[in-house]
XYZ file of C-alpha atoms in Angstrom:
317
model
C 118.245 113.755 89.779
C 115.929 116.748 90.132
C 116.891 119.996 91.932
C 114.128 119.304 94.586
C 115.741 115.869 95.319
C 119.154 117.477 95.612
C 117.658 119.958 98.121
C 116.074 117.218 100.142
C 119.339 115.306 100.336
C 121.279 118.442 101.350
C 118.782 119.179 104.093
C 118.948 115.615 105.307
C 122.749 115.668 105.439
C 122.687 118.933 107.285
C 120.296 117.458 109.897
C 122.484 114.344 110.241
C 125.608 116.522 110.714
C 123.845 118.656 113.368
C 122.697 115.618 115.285
C 126.249 114.085 115.131
C 127.783 117.242 116.519
C 125.155 117.611 119.168
C 125.613 114.074 120.491
C 129.329 113.675 119.891
C 128.886 110.820 117.273
C 131.907 109.644 115.385
C 132.175 108.641 111.738
C 132.805 105.040 112.796
C 129.650 104.926 114.959
C 127.470 106.374 112.146
C 128.963 103.926 109.679
C 128.239 101.015 112.091
C 124.680 102.131 112.546
C 124.169 102.253 108.797
C 125.767 98.828 108.455
C 128.544 100.210 106.305
C 132.356 100.003 106.654
C 134.143 102.840 108.267
C 136.064 105.228 105.980
C 139.754 104.363 105.378
C 142.083 105.519 108.062
C 139.303 105.895 110.733
C 139.574 103.530 113.645
C 137.246 103.282 116.532
C 138.685 103.625 120.011
C 137.786 100.299 121.607
C 136.992 101.388 125.056
C 138.094 104.989 125.270
C 134.566 106.332 125.261
C 133.554 104.013 128.109
C 136.628 104.976 130.136
C 136.053 108.666 129.598
C 132.399 108.352 130.740
C 133.416 106.365 133.808
C 136.118 108.804 134.806
C 133.785 111.695 134.230
C 131.094 110.294 136.475
C 133.610 109.344 139.150
C 135.104 112.831 138.993
C 131.738 114.530 139.343
C 130.871 112.224 142.222
C 134.089 113.032 144.128
C 133.712 116.743 143.496
C 130.199 116.669 144.816
C 131.226 114.538 147.814
C 134.048 116.949 148.577
C 131.791 119.948 148.454
C 129.212 118.256 150.646
C 131.769 117.062 153.205
C 133.364 120.561 153.419
C 130.001 122.228 153.988
C 128.869 119.676 156.626
C 132.185 120.024 158.597
C 132.297 123.778 158.490
C 128.624 124.578 158.684
C 128.335 125.395 162.349
C 131.341 127.757 162.294
C 130.089 129.702 159.234
C 128.280 132.959 159.139
C 125.137 133.540 157.156
C 127.035 134.963 154.101
C 129.522 132.080 154.107
C 126.686 129.526 154.225
C 125.021 131.111 151.195
C 128.332 131.360 149.394
C 129.328 127.666 149.774
C 125.899 126.452 148.655
C 124.417 128.902 146.182
C 127.881 130.138 145.127
C 129.135 126.634 144.419
C 126.008 125.777 142.510
C 126.322 128.904 140.326
C 130.055 128.226 139.710
C 129.281 124.610 138.670
C 126.527 125.881 136.286
C 128.864 128.475 134.763
C 131.521 125.833 134.221
C 128.934 123.580 132.547
C 127.937 126.423 130.166
C 131.614 127.092 129.384
C 132.528 123.514 128.626
C 129.364 122.218 126.922
C 130.776 122.755 123.426
C 133.861 120.555 124.085
C 133.089 116.882 123.536
C 136.082 115.979 125.802
C 134.101 117.238 128.777
C 130.731 115.826 127.810
C 130.295 113.679 130.960
C 131.847 116.354 133.173
C 129.220 118.797 131.959
C 126.451 116.402 133.000
C 128.040 116.059 136.464
C 128.347 119.855 136.808
C 124.699 120.296 135.897
C 123.709 117.773 138.535
C 125.770 119.645 141.140
C 124.181 122.924 140.147
C 120.682 121.427 140.222
C 121.193 120.329 143.871
C 123.200 123.218 145.298
C 121.389 126.161 143.676
C 117.886 125.550 145.184
C 119.594 124.510 148.419
C 121.537 127.767 148.523
C 118.480 129.860 147.837
C 116.584 128.206 150.652
C 119.558 128.830 152.926
C 119.469 132.477 151.867
C 115.788 132.756 152.675
C 116.367 131.084 156.040
C 119.337 133.224 156.993
C 118.169 136.605 155.695
C 114.362 136.203 155.524
C 111.878 137.606 158.057
C 109.544 134.632 158.150
C 106.226 134.262 156.341
C 104.720 131.552 154.150
C 107.397 129.098 153.036
C 105.510 128.568 149.796
C 106.621 131.907 148.545
C 110.212 131.028 149.014
C 109.598 127.734 147.224
C 107.878 129.566 144.380
C 110.735 131.948 143.861
C 113.425 129.305 144.241
C 112.051 126.713 141.907
C 110.712 129.271 139.464
C 114.218 130.817 139.132
C 116.044 127.488 138.802
C 113.464 126.194 136.274
C 113.882 129.320 134.173
C 117.694 129.010 134.380
C 117.782 125.438 133.212
C 115.122 126.131 130.580
C 117.214 129.012 129.103
C 120.367 126.840 129.290
C 118.690 124.130 127.369
C 118.388 126.292 124.214
C 122.168 126.552 123.583
C 123.225 123.338 125.329
C 120.592 120.979 123.884
C 121.182 118.509 126.687
C 118.605 116.078 128.227
C 119.913 116.837 131.745
C 119.111 120.561 131.443
C 115.701 119.706 130.040
C 114.993 117.209 132.800
C 115.746 119.640 135.606
C 113.873 122.477 133.854
C 110.657 120.367 133.761
C 111.224 118.936 137.285
C 111.581 122.336 138.883
C 108.801 123.872 136.743
C 106.486 121.127 137.956
C 107.228 121.948 141.602
C 106.779 125.623 140.735
C 103.344 125.222 139.244
C 102.250 122.857 141.966
C 103.265 125.396 144.593
C 101.569 128.227 142.635
C 98.247 126.284 142.416
C 98.507 125.583 146.146
C 99.005 129.220 146.818
C 95.914 129.886 144.737
C 93.980 127.565 147.079
C 93.329 125.082 144.334
C 92.041 121.699 145.444
C 94.755 119.109 145.995
C 93.038 116.577 143.748
C 92.840 119.145 140.946
C 96.540 119.941 141.334
C 97.462 116.295 141.071
C 95.328 115.768 137.949
C 96.701 118.943 136.275
C 100.297 117.999 136.989
C 99.765 114.416 135.941
C 98.125 115.337 132.570
C 100.730 117.980 131.889
C 103.684 115.565 132.482
C 102.051 112.902 130.322
C 101.478 115.275 127.441
C 104.987 116.666 127.713
C 106.368 113.123 127.809
C 104.518 112.200 124.588
C 105.781 115.297 122.932
C 109.388 114.958 123.949
C 109.351 111.175 123.247
C 109.366 112.063 119.545
C 112.661 113.933 119.786
C 116.272 113.116 120.492
C 115.698 113.709 124.209
C 113.330 110.824 124.920
C 115.766 109.318 127.405
C 114.344 111.551 130.099
C 110.625 110.751 129.495
C 110.437 107.540 131.531
C 110.195 109.401 134.847
C 107.623 111.772 133.376
C 105.466 108.817 132.384
C 105.862 107.322 135.836
C 105.113 110.378 137.933
C 102.519 111.717 135.443
C 100.605 108.402 135.582
C 100.811 108.337 139.410
C 99.675 111.973 139.847
C 96.803 111.638 137.420
C 95.477 108.367 138.825
C 95.915 109.374 142.502
C 94.170 112.722 141.924
C 91.360 111.101 139.998
C 90.810 108.334 142.542
C 90.587 110.963 145.374
C 88.068 112.908 143.216
C 85.724 109.965 142.399
C 86.172 107.827 145.494
C 82.843 106.578 146.826
C 80.850 108.486 144.200
C 78.822 107.405 141.232
C 81.761 108.159 138.959
C 84.153 105.640 140.365
C 84.198 103.833 137.044
C 86.126 106.814 135.604
C 89.231 105.696 137.507
C 89.197 102.306 135.864
C 88.511 103.864 132.457
C 91.480 106.204 133.003
C 93.744 103.349 133.981
C 92.743 101.346 130.949
C 93.303 104.387 128.772
C 96.826 104.722 130.150
C 97.417 101.056 129.170
C 96.383 101.919 125.608
C 98.605 105.015 125.652
C 101.594 103.001 126.949
C 101.177 100.697 123.911
C 100.870 103.652 121.604
C 103.980 105.439 122.902
C 105.836 102.224 123.800
C 106.419 103.132 127.412
C 107.013 100.256 129.824
C 106.970 102.654 132.835
C 103.489 103.863 131.969
C 102.302 100.306 131.377
C 103.637 99.393 134.820
C 101.830 102.285 136.557
C 98.562 101.576 134.782
C 98.637 97.844 135.481
C 99.397 98.374 139.139
C 96.652 100.889 139.411
C 94.104 98.461 137.906
C 95.238 95.694 140.309
C 95.153 97.994 143.301
C 91.653 99.250 142.439
C 90.225 95.792 141.909
C 91.707 94.639 145.242
C 90.351 97.711 147.024
C 86.920 97.367 145.390
C 86.753 93.703 146.367
C 87.704 94.387 150.010
C 85.225 97.240 150.257
C 82.117 95.439 148.861
C 82.756 91.751 149.418
C 84.858 91.500 152.607
C 81.848 90.511 154.820
C 80.105 88.213 152.380
C 80.108 84.434 152.334
C 81.640 84.523 148.848
C 84.770 86.346 150.013
C 87.051 83.349 149.497
C 85.631 82.871 146.042
C 86.199 86.570 145.416
C 89.838 86.214 146.419
C 90.243 83.336 144.080
C 88.597 85.280 141.226
C 90.772 88.220 142.036
C 93.878 86.042 141.938
C 92.931 84.655 138.516
C 92.191 88.190 137.305
C 95.620 89.251 138.457
C 97.275 86.384 136.635
C 95.303 87.145 133.467
C 95.986 90.853 133.672
C 99.681 90.277 134.234
C 99.816 87.987 131.173
C 98.054 90.653 129.193
C 100.437 93.271 130.294
C 103.472 91.057 129.233
C 101.732 90.482 125.849
C 101.221 94.190 125.331
C 104.857 94.842 126.322
C 106.202 92.322 123.836
C 103.839 93.046 120.949
C 103.373 96.784 121.153
C 105.889 98.445 123.545
C 108.988 96.611 122.403
C 107.852 95.921 118.903
């Protein structure tokens, strides 16, 4: 075996070891995925991982419920500083705990719950601070500062944590930040929707090729909706209306290429909605309206069958 081959094997083993540590994979799980027997003396805990995950989710739920109940009951009697402390302070504390515990696999699910708590309470606390201590003005500036800060925080946390949850919230809040920034710049609403939609779709395609593809379904969903909604508003009742249909068909092709059922669903619904709208706009008062309805129904059936075929042959396959 050549030295180059040995180097490739070593690099591959290093990559596998890094992925296993990052996602908490056991030797038994890796062996099962490879179709090999587990090493001697290694036994798989039958339901321990499931129980740990369930307990972690329940624990995070009860912690969040307790914090929310306490804030709701005591809110009217709190001063401005106390209101900021119980919202923003609790969010920052949860985030700090997530950072401290993310390297311990025993608290894997708990870290996810803590990140969720931080993602809700931190922007809430910042808005409370602006409301309590601010002097008025355009609310969009408060939104810009809040979502920009939280997006940067989760983006920086993603580098050491390498968790899908941190990446998801970083992108979500960054999307709101840039949407608000474009709105402050007096950009047209249709342009904002198209830019956000295209950005989310491109990001989803990029991340879909990594180990964090479990968060891309929502990006495909909202990216497709923003893009098609903005494009329809831009070309509605113009000579370029056909661009909307071409874009929807293009998203069907993209859904097959990236194997995204969510994007396929959005694109298919957009085509059906456009055909229905076009029919009602141009054929509602004609004698052939009933025939148009029948033709539209047949078209819907054919398109749904085509969508199912694409899903089976290209998305799943």
